[in-house]
Amino acid sequence: MKEIILIKNGELALKGLNRSSFEDMMIKNMRHRLSSLGAFRYEKSQSTITVIPEDENIDLDEAVSRLLKVFGIAALSRAAVCEKDIDVIRNTALEYLGEALSEVRTFKVEAKRADKKFPFTSPQICEEIGGWLLEHTPGLRVDVHNPDLTVTVEVREKSAFIRGNQLHGAGGMPVGSGGNACLLISGGIDSPVAGWMMAKRGVRLNAVHFASPPYTSELAEKKVHELLGKVSEYAGRIRLFTVSFTELQEAIRDYCPEEMFTITMRRFMMQIAGAIAIRENCGALITGESLGQVASQTLHALGCTDECAPLPVFRPCIGMDKNEIVEISRKIDTFEISIRPYEDCCTVFTPKHPRTRATVELARQAEYKIENREELIQRAIDSAVLKIIG
Ligand code: ATP
Ligand code: MG
């Protein structure tokens, strides 16, 4: 039996004149995700995109599970395709959905008729198909208000589609429709979630990771690659820049007041990531910060880091509790990777008593203690190594 995948657009259906280009963006993203499975054709009509496998051996289960992670898709379903003949539709519906129907108690049929020349009206199609399925499925009842399974029959120009319940898509906006931003990714729980949340709003991600070898290990870097690999299943291709932060961290340790270590480090991160982000055409930075989570994430401290950021800083986790962030990290499968215990540059030289009420003035003073900071910042920017993820 020939099967296809039907995609329902989400919010992008509301975007007026941009709709078509958003749909094209979503199709491009779907193509990228499915290309390794075989050849597919994509057809647009109203608020539906039809994905048609061009080869019989394509693994549609895998295609569906990948598409469930493409932002912009509100709902999707597999559908059987058959000839536009009421007998053929009846038999195909039973063959395709008979097993699913035998596992539920109630159902209803919905019909859509794009081809107005089809000799049955929509209510007649429902009656014909519903009656046939009822007759051939012992114990099944009709419930038009709250059915366990809804059988949808669509009669289109060339053929008829038959499908069962839809699956919820990932929602959001197609990646690319919201511009580019640069995620500061640590190996922790929060930053991958923050990246995922912004990708959901259509942002294409670049990423910067600060590594401090030999204080941080190669395993810590590998962890970041794996985390971004999971995020890229949703966000598509991610350009990761790994920056060597060792020299700056040692300078902070040697010259800055201990209580200002973390804030000074964050300020350098913002300046370095900001310069890379601007060079890579990004319009914002993204961090996984959450208000009050640690001393460097109080209102005062965030004010100190923002002050030297050359771009707007998006912090999608800012109002979330840790358990809410963890819930998302489990959903996107980053949690188990994040909790691997490798040292991050933030845990190297951690102050015993970080200052929670830092002022911009104190932060500047601490930073200016490092006389060759401009040179060290430039060297860090130049040290960035690019790796493409996804
Ligand atoms: P968790 O709080 O679970 O450890 P986290 O590592 O994301 O997660 P913090 O260490 O509190 O959180 O750091 C706050 C933010 O600063 C991170 O969310 C991230 O955006 C940025 N950041 C921290 N360390 C690094 C790093 N090594 N490279 C790039 N960005 C970093
Ligand atoms: Mg954090």
PDB file of C-alpha atoms in Angstrom, residues 4-10 26 30 34 48-49 51 60-79 163-171:
ATOM      1  CA  ILE A   4       2.572   9.403   2.428  1.00  0.00           C
ATOM      2  CA  ILE A   5       3.007  11.850   5.316  1.00  0.00           C
ATOM      3  CA  LEU A   6       0.669  14.807   5.756  1.00  0.00           C
ATOM      4  CA  ILE A   7       2.005  17.867   7.557  1.00  0.00           C
ATOM      5  CA  LYS A   8      -0.132  20.543   9.176  1.00  0.00           C
ATOM      6  CA  ASN A   9       1.568  23.898   9.542  1.00  0.00           C
ATOM      7  CA  GLY A  10       1.336  25.575  12.907  1.00  0.00           C
ATOM      8  CA  MET A  26      10.195  24.430   6.634  1.00  0.00           C
ATOM      9  CA  MET A  30      12.460  18.722   6.380  1.00  0.00           C
ATOM     10  CA  LEU A  34      15.094  13.271   5.679  1.00  0.00           C
ATOM     11  CA  THR A  48      -0.945  21.146   4.335  1.00  0.00           C
ATOM     12  CA  ILE A  49       2.362  19.910   3.022  1.00  0.00           C
ATOM     13  CA  VAL A  51       5.606  14.433   1.862  1.00  0.00           C
ATOM     14  CA  LEU A  60       8.559   5.825   7.157  1.00  0.00           C
ATOM     15  CA  ASP A  61       8.641   5.203  10.924  1.00  0.00           C
ATOM     16  CA  GLU A  62      12.034   6.866  11.041  1.00  0.00           C
ATOM     17  CA  ALA A  63      10.882   9.651   8.711  1.00  0.00           C
ATOM     18  CA  VAL A  64       7.944  10.387  11.028  1.00  0.00           C
ATOM     19  CA  SER A  65      10.107  10.405  14.145  1.00  0.00           C
ATOM     20  CA  ARG A  66      12.506  12.868  12.499  1.00  0.00           C
ATOM     21  CA  LEU A  67       9.685  15.102  11.291  1.00  0.00           C
ATOM     22  CA  LEU A  68       8.237  15.201  14.814  1.00  0.00           C
ATOM     23  CA  LYS A  69      11.308  17.290  15.668  1.00  0.00           C
ATOM     24  CA  VAL A  70      10.962  19.831  12.857  1.00  0.00           C
ATOM     25  CA  PHE A  71       9.785  23.194  14.182  1.00  0.00           C
ATOM     26  CA  GLY A  72       6.819  24.784  12.428  1.00  0.00           C
ATOM     27  CA  ILE A  73       4.897  21.505  12.191  1.00  0.00           C
ATOM     28  CA  ALA A  74       1.720  21.560  14.307  1.00  0.00           C
ATOM     29  CA  ALA A  75       0.565  18.049  13.528  1.00  0.00           C
ATOM     30  CA  LEU A  76       1.394  15.222  11.202  1.00  0.00           C
ATOM     31  CA  SER A  77       0.025  11.887  10.174  1.00  0.00           C
ATOM     32  CA  ARG A  78       0.741   9.024   7.865  1.00  0.00           C
ATOM     33  CA  ALA A  79      -1.922   8.362   5.266  1.00  0.00           C
ATOM     34  CA  ARG A 163      -5.576   8.521   7.806  1.00  0.00           C
ATOM     35  CA  GLY A 164      -6.079   7.878  11.513  1.00  0.00           C
ATOM     36  CA  ASN A 165      -5.326  10.191  14.431  1.00  0.00           C
ATOM     37  CA  GLN A 166      -2.769  12.925  13.948  1.00  0.00           C
ATOM     38  CA  LEU A 167       0.405  13.177  16.031  1.00  0.00           C
ATOM     39  CA  HIS A 168       1.377  16.448  17.735  1.00  0.00           C
ATOM     40  CA  GLY A 169       4.271  18.138  15.985  1.00  0.00           C
ATOM     41  CA  ALA A 170       7.054  20.143  17.652  1.00  0.00           C
ATOM     42  CA  GLY A 171       5.185  23.425  17.055  1.00  0.00           C
TER      43      GLY A 171
END
